[in-house]
């Protein structure tokens, strides 16, 4: 401070602050050597609180209004009486203005994923980000615990501390919410309100509250999102066996339309058409069966023998049952290979298709892959 500031400090002054920033939490009124004089007028505006520190201790907290301060520093006289201190008054008086409005531009996010246990997907790594609002509710506690004697305490000095606190509480909030991962999007507001209460209670000792906590997004690892997309497609297709048979029929039809094929291609076309008709019948809406009259007691031929029912393992999942014709279609489509595990009633366990004679012979009608073209 210059000479004019020192001279001005000898007179009764007006202590006030008009905030021209958007990130200042605490601002100390500048006075030469912190010697606010006796009878100074203190003006506190809305969205402000003034903390009066007299001789090193918090003397009072002033809400919006106009006040007259009482200190040991009398204009001119206090300086003259301080001759033994080098004409410096030992009676220090300071005013700290504290902003009580909400700071709404606070951002948070998880630098590392949070691991939670989901009842359907097991352990899942989640990432999240959002925003929150913070405000000062106890100015005296804020000065004692965080701001101290900082002449200008800004949001950037406390935002990282708040972000770390949020991330530390987020995993516990997600784990104890009891919400399945697929339902988190519909419960984000509820989880955010719960976190706001937890954080406000945690920050009470430093005089800060979190009135609003917003979760903008909770993201999953790419592999989990891919699994969810696959399950969605399966749900749209309906029955898994029908979906597999439908894919096999389409693949056989595509192979039959290949002009480079031979007689086996014609067989593939026939099987594709047959399986397509079979799938169309299976996907058609079910109608209530008409009542069937009781059969006449007349003698007739015995029932046809039941066809063999086969099951295959594709991608770690069991599919089937399929009859021999359906297996041939799957071979043509490439879904059933020589290494695919197969099983039918009477077998002791799953075996590769090439080790089961009834299935291995189906590969005899499948042409080998074309040689590489120049």
PDB file of C-alpha atoms in Angstrom, residues 78-88:
ATOM      1  CA  UNK A  78      -4.159   4.983  17.868  1.00  0.00           C
ATOM      2  CA  UNK A  79      -1.164   5.576  15.646  1.00  0.00           C
ATOM      3  CA  UNK A  80       0.299   8.197  17.985  1.00  0.00           C
ATOM      4  CA  UNK A  81      -0.201   5.929  20.980  1.00  0.00           C
ATOM      5  CA  UNK A  82       1.639   3.186  19.126  1.00  0.00           C
ATOM      6  CA  UNK A  83       4.946   5.083  19.166  1.00  0.00           C
ATOM      7  CA  UNK A  84       6.598   2.324  21.198  1.00  0.00           C
ATOM      8  CA  UNK A  85       5.586  -0.146  18.448  1.00  0.00           C
ATOM      9  CA  UNK A  86       7.167   2.007  15.775  1.00  0.00           C
ATOM     10  CA  UNK A  87       3.951   3.997  15.314  1.00  0.00           C
ATOM     11  CA  UNK A  88       2.100   0.800  14.378  1.00  0.00           C
TER      12      UNK A  88
END
